[in-house]
Short mmCIF file of C-alpha atoms in Angstrom, two decimals:
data_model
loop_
_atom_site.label_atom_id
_atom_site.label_comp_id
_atom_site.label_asym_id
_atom_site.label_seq_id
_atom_site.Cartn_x
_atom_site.Cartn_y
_atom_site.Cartn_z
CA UNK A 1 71.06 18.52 -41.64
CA UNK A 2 73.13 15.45 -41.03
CA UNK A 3 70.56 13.23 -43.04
CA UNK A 4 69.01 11.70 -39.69
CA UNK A 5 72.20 9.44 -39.86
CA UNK A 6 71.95 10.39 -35.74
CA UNK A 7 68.22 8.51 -35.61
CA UNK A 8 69.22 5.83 -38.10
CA UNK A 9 72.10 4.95 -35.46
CA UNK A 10 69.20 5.00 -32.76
CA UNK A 11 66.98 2.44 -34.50
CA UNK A 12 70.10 -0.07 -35.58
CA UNK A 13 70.62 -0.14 -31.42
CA UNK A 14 66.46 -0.83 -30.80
CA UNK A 15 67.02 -3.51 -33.40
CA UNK A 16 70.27 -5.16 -32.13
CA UNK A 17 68.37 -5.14 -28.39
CA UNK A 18 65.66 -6.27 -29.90
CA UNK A 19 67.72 -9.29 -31.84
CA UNK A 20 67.89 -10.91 -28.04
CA UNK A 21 63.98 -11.38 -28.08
CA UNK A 22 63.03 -14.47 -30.30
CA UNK A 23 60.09 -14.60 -32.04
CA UNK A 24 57.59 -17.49 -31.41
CA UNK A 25 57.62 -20.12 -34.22
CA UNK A 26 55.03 -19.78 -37.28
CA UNK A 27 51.90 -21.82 -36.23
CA UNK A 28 50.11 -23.71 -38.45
CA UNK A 29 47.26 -21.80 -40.46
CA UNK A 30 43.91 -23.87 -40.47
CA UNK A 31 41.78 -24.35 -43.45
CA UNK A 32 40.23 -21.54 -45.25
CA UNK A 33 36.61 -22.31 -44.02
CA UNK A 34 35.25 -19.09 -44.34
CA UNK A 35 36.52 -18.83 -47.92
CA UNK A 36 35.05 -22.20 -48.87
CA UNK A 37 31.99 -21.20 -47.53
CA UNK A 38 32.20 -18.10 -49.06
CA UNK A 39 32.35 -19.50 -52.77
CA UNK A 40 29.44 -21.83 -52.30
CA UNK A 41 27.22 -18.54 -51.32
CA UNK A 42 26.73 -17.67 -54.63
CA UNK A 43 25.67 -21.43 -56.37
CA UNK A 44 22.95 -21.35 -52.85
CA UNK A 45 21.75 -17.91 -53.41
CA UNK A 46 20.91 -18.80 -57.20
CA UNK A 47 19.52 -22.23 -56.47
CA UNK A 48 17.43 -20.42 -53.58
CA UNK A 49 16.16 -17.72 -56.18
CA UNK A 50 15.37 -20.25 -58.88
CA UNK A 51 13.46 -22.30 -56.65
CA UNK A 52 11.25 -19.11 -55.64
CA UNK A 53 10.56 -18.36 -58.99
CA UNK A 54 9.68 -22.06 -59.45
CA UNK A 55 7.15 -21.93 -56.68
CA UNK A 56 5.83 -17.83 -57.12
CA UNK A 57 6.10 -16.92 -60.61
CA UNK A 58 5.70 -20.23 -63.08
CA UNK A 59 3.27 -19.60 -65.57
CA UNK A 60 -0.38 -20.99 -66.38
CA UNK A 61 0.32 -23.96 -68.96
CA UNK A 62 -1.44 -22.47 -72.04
CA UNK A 63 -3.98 -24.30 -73.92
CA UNK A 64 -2.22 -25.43 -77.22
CA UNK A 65 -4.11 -28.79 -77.79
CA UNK A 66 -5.45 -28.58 -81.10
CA UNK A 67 -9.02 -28.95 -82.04
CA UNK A 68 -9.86 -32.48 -83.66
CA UNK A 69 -13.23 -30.82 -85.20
CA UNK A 70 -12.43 -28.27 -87.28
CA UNK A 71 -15.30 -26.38 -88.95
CA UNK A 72 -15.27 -23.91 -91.03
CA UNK A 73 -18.00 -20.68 -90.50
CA UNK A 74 -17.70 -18.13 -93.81
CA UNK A 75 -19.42 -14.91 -93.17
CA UNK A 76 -20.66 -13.12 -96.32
CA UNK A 77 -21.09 -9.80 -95.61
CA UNK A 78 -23.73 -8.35 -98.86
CA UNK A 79 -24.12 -4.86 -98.93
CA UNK A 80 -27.75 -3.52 -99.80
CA UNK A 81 -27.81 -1.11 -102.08
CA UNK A 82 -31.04 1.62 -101.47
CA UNK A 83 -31.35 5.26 -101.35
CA UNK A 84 -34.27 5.29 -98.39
CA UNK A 85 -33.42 5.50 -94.89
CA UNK A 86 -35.34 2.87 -92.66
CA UNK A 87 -36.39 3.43 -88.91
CA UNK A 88 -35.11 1.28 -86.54
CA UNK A 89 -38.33 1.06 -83.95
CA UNK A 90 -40.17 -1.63 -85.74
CA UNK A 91 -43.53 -0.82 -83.63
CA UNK A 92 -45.60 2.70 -84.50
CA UNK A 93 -45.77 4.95 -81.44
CA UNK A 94 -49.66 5.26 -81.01
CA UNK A 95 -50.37 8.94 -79.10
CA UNK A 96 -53.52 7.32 -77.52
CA UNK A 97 -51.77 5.23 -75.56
CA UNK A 98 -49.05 7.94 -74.02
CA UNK A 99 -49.58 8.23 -70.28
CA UNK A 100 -48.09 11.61 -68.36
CA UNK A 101 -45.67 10.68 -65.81
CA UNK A 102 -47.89 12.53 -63.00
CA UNK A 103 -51.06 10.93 -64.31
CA UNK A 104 -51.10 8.32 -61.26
CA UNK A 105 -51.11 11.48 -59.01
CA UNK A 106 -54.05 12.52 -60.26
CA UNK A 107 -56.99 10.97 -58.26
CA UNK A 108 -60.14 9.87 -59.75
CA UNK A 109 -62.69 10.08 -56.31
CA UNK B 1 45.22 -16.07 -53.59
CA UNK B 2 46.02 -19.60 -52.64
CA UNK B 3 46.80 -21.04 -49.24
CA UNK B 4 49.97 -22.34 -50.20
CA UNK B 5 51.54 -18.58 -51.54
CA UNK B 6 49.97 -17.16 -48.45
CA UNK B 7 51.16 -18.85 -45.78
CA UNK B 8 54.48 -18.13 -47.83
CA UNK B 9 54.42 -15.07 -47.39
CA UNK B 10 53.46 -15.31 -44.11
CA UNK B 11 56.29 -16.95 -43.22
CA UNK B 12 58.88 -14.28 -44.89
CA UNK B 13 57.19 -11.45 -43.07
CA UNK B 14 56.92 -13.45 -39.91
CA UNK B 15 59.64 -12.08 -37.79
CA UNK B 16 59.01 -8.59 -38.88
CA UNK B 17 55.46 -8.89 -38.65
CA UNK B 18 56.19 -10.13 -34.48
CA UNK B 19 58.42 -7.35 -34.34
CA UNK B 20 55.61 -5.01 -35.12
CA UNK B 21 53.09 -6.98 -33.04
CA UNK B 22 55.66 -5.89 -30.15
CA UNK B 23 55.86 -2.24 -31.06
CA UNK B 24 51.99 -1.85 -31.23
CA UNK B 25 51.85 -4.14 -27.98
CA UNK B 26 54.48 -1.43 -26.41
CA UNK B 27 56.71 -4.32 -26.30
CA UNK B 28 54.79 -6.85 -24.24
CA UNK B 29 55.88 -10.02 -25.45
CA UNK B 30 52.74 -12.36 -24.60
CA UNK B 31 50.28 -9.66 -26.30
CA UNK B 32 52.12 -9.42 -29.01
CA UNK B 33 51.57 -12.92 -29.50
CA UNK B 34 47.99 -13.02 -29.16
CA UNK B 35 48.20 -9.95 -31.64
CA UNK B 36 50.14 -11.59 -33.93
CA UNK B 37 47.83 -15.36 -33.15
CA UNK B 38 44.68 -13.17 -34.43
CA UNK B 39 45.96 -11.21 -37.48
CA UNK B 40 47.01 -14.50 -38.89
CA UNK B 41 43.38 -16.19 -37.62
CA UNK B 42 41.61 -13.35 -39.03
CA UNK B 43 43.93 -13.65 -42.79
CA UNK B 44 42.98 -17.32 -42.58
CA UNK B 45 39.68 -17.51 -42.17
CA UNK B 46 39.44 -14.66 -44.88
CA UNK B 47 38.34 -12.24 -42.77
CA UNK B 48 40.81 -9.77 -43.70
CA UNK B 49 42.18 -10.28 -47.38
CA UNK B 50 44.85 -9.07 -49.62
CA UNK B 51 43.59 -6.98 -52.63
CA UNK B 52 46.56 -6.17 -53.86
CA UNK B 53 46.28 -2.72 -53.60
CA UNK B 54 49.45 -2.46 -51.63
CA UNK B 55 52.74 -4.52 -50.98
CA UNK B 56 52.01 -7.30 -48.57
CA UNK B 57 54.00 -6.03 -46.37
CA UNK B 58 52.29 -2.92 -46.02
CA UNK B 59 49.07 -4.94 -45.63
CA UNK B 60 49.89 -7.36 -43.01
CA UNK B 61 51.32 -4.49 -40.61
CA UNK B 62 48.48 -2.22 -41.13
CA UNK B 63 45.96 -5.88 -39.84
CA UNK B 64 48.04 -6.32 -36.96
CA UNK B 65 48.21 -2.50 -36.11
CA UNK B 66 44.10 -2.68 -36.41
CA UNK B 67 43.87 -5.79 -34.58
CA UNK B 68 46.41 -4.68 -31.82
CA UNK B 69 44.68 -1.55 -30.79
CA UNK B 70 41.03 -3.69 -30.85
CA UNK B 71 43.04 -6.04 -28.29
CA UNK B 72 44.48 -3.05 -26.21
CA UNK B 73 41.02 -1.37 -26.67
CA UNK B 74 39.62 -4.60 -24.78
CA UNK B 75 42.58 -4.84 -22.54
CA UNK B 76 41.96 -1.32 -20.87
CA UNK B 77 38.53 -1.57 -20.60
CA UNK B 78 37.81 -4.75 -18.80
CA UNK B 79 41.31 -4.51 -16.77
CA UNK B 80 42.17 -0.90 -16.22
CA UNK B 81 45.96 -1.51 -16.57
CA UNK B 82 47.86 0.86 -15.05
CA UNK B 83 50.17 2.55 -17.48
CA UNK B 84 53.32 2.78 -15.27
CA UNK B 85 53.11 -0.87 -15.46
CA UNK B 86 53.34 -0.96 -19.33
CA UNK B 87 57.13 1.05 -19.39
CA UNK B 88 58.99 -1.36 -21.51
CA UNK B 89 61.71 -1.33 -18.66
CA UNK B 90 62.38 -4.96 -18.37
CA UNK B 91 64.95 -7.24 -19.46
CA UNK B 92 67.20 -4.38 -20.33
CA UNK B 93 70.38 -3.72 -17.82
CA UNK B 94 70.76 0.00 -16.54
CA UNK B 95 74.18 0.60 -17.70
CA UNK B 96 72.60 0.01 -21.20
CA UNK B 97 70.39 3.09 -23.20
CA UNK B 98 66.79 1.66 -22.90
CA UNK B 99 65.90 2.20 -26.40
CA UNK B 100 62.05 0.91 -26.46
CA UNK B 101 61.39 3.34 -22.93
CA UNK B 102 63.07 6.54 -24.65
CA UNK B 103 60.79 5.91 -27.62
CA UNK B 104 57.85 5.20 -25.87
CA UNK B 105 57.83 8.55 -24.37
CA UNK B 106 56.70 9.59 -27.63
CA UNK B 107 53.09 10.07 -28.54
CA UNK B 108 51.35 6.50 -30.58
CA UNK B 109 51.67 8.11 -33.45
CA UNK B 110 55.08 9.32 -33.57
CA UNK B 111 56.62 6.19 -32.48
CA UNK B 112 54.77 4.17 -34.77
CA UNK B 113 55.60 7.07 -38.05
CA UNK B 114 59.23 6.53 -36.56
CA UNK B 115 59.50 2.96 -36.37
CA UNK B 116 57.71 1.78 -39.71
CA UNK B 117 59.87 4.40 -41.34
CA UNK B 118 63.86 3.76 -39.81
CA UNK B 119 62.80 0.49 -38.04
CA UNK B 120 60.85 -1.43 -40.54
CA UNK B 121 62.43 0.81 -43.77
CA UNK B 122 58.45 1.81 -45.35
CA UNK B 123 57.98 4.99 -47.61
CA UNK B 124 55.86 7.90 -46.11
CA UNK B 125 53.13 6.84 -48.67
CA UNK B 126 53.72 2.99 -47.03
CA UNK B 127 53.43 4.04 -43.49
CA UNK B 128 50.11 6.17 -44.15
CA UNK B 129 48.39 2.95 -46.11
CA UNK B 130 49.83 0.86 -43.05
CA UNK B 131 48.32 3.76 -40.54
CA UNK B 132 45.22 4.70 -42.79
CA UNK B 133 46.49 8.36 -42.27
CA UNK B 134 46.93 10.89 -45.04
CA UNK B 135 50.20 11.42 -45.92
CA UNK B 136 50.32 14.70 -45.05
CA UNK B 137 49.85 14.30 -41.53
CA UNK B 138 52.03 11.08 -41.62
CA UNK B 139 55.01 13.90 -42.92
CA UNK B 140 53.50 15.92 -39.73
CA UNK B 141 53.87 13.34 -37.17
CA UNK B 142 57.30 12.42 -38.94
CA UNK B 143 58.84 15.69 -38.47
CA UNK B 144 57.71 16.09 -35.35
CA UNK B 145 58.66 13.06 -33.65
CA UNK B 146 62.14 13.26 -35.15
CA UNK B 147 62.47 16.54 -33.33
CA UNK B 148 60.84 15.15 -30.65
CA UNK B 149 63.07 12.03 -30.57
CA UNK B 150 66.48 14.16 -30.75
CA UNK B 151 65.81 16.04 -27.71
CA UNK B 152 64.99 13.17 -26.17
CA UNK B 153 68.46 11.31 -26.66
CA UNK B 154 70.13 14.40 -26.44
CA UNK B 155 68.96 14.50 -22.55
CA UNK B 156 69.82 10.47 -22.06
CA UNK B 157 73.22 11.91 -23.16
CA UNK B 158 73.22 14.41 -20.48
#
C-alpha cells in the first residue's frame, strides 16, 4: 500500500490545471425576503385564529344585572303529625255510574 | 443565522464551492455558474438553510450537488445533449495528461467520492452527509473508484 500518495499526486495536477480557470466574482446576495416573510407567518396565523374565535365562538353576555326589588319568599314547611292514611281521589267512585267499555256496541232497537 | 455571517461564509467557501459547481457540471464552466447563481439564490431566499447539523462546508456542497443534478436533470430532458459533447476535452493541450477526461471516465459516483475526498480534503462521514449516501457505500464507491482510477492512469502511462 503506498498510502494513495500515487492518487494524491493525481488530484494536486487536476487542481494546478484547474488553478488556470478563474472563478466568477461573488455576486451580491439580495434580501432575505422569504425569511422576513417567514417570521411574520406566525404573528398572521395567530391574529387570523383570534379573530375566528372572535367572530365563531364568543360567548352569550350573561345576565348579571342585579335585581333592584328584592323580596324575600320564606317557605315553612310544617309537618302533620297523624297515624291515618288519607286517599288521594277526593270524589267517591259511585258503581251506578260505571259504563262497560263495549256498552256503546250494544244496540238498543 | 444573520445575513451578514452568511454571506461570510459564503465568500470563504466561494472558490471551492465554484470548483465543485464545475465537478458536478462535468466541468462546464457557464453551468457551473448558473449552478453556483442558484445554490446561493436558493440559501438567500431561505429556501435551503443551515441547521447546523454539519460543517458549512459540508452543507453548501451537498446544495449545489442537489441543485446541479436538478439543472442537468432539466438540461437533458428539454435538450437531449449529446454526451460526447460533454468530454471535458477543452482548453487543455495534448502533450498535457487531461486530468478532468481521465476522471470523468469514472462512474458519478466515484468521481464525486474521489474528488470531495483528495480534491476538496472531506472525511468519508463528510462526503456521505454531502452525497446523502450511507457511509458504507460511500467506503464502497471509494475503494472502488481508487482501483478504478489506478488502472486508469496506469494505461495514460502506457
Amino acid at each position: 500500500m503506498n498510502n494513495d500518495e500515487d492518487l494524491k499526486a493525481f488530484f494536486d495536477d487536476l487542481r494546478l490545471q484547474d488553478k488556470q480557470e478563474t472563478p466568477p466574482p461573488f455576486p451580491e446576495l439580495p434580501a432575505h425576503k422569504a425569511g422576513s416573510l417567514r417570521r411574520l407567518t406566525w404573528p398572521l396565523t395567530a391574529a387570523a385564529a383570534a379573530l375566528l374565535l372572535l367572530l365563531i365562538g364568543w360567548p352569550e353576555p350573561s345576565d348579571t344585572s342585579t335585581p333592584t326589588d328584592t323580596a324575600v319568599l320564606v317557605i315553612t314547611l310544617e309537618a302533620e303529625v297523624t297515624t291515618q292514611t288519607k286517599t288521594l281521589l277526593d270524589t267517591p267512585e259511585s258503581i251506578y255510574s260505571w259504563e262497560s267499555p263495549s256498552a256503546s256496541l250494544i244496540a238498543d232497537f | 443565522m444573520k445575513k451578514d455571517k452568511l454571506t461570510q461564509l459564503l465568500k470563504t467557501h466561494h472558490t471551492d464551492a465554484f470548483r465543485w459547481a464545475s465537478q458536478c457540471c462535468n466541468y462546464q464552466h457557464e453551468d457551473a455558474e448558473e449552478v453556483l447563481q442558484t445554490s446561493y439564490l436558493k440559501i438567500a431566499s431561505g429556501k435551503a438553510r443551515f441547521n447546523e447539523r454539519s460543517t458549512f462546508k459540508t452543507w453548501l456542497f451537498a446544495v449545489i450537488r442537489n441543485t446541479a443534478r436538478d439543472y442537468l436533470d432539466k438540461q437533458v430532458r428539454f435538450e437531449q445533449l449529446d454526451p460526447l459533447s460533454q468530454t471535458p476535452a477543452e482548453a487543455i493541450s495534448e502533450d498535457r495528461t487531461n486530468y478532468r477526461a481521465l476522471l470523468a471516465r469514472l462512474p458519478e459516483r466515484q468521481q464525486q467520492v474521489l474528488l470531495l475526498v483528495f480534491y476538496h480534503g472531506m472525511t468519508l462521514q463528510q462526503v456521505a452527509e454531502t452525497t446523502n449516501l450511507h457511509v458504507g457505500t460511500v467506503r464502497t464507491h471509494y475503494s472502488r473508484g481508487k482501483a478504478s482510477l489506478r488502472v486508469l492512469i496506469e494505461k495514460e502511462k502506457v
